[in-house]
Amino acid sequence: MAKSSANHGHCSQAILKSLESIVSIFFAFCAFSAFSATPAHAQKALTRAVDARLDAAPYNRQLWGVALIDDQGKLLYGRNQDRLFIPASNTKIIVTAVATALMPPDWTVKTSVYSDGRIDAGVLTGDLVLYGRGDPTMTHHCYAVDTTVAGSCDVDALAKLRALADSLKAHGIRVVRGDLIGDGSYFEPQIVHPAWEAYDLNWWYAAPVSGLGFNDNSIDIKWGPGLEPGAPAQLSFTPDLGDVTLENRTATQSLPGDDIDFFREPSTLHLWAQGSVSSSSKGGTEYFALPDPNL
């Protein structure tokens, strides 16, 4: 299920258009070189075309690292190809492809519940530990191109946790006389990269990464216009587990256009919304990251 935010994104449209242009140039080169008797001439044409694109405004204000290679690994075009760059977010496509190739089709992620306490007459005396190993499906996603097909989407992020609770009940546990502990230590302890921008940490695409995750480690905030101009915008969020506060500092305006944004006090569960929403707005949904997946 694709997610988007009204005021934020990974890349500017200019950069995306430039990347699309480079890809188009590359495919044009492939077609040209297939019929050219002089591959060296075709490669020079590719170099001129890509250089002309990257040296033109506004792309000449960026530092580019480009490596275009053929299916034999031969470098066809390079610019700063040996320099180190922060990987782009689409690197996860490569990681996912490799994982798909290496893992068997029936491989599943295991989420466990542990306790060293005694069970007596349905009462567990001791803590109950929910131990995650990176299951990304405790959320509401779609897993088919046609999302209208029955069973192609998870519509309830809590469904798998309810199934786990039913399993505990089937094993005779009715009451827990201890703490419920979320343990995501199966992954490395660093859940947020220090190079990520502070503002991005508010959003689902930069949510903390932990062995235990739920709802993409985010909450879904729905917003829309208030009942009348001057009234606060209407806000709600799910899942509401009682530990997140959302302060409303917004106003509804009669003019067209929305200018609403969301913030969080660093490392806390106190959020606030500020800005304005047009009275004619259809509203939207923002996916806001939380700082502690285990909690």
PDB file of N, CA and C in Angstrom, residues 78 151 294:
ATOM      1  N   GLY A  78      30.454   7.011 -16.661  1.00  0.00           N
ATOM      2  CA  GLY A  78      30.715   7.214 -15.245  1.00  0.00           C
ATOM      3  C   GLY A  78      30.948   8.672 -14.916  1.00  0.00           C
ATOM      4  N   GLY A 151      -8.802 -11.006   0.255  1.00  0.00           N
ATOM      5  CA  GLY A 151      -7.617 -11.550   0.895  1.00  0.00           C
ATOM      6  C   GLY A 151      -6.311 -10.943   0.433  1.00  0.00           C
ATOM      7  N   ASN A 294       9.364  -0.799  20.150  1.00  0.00           N
ATOM      8  CA  ASN A 294       9.083  -1.798  21.167  1.00  0.00           C
ATOM      9  C   ASN A 294       7.960  -1.344  22.087  1.00  0.00           C
TER      10      ASN A 294
END
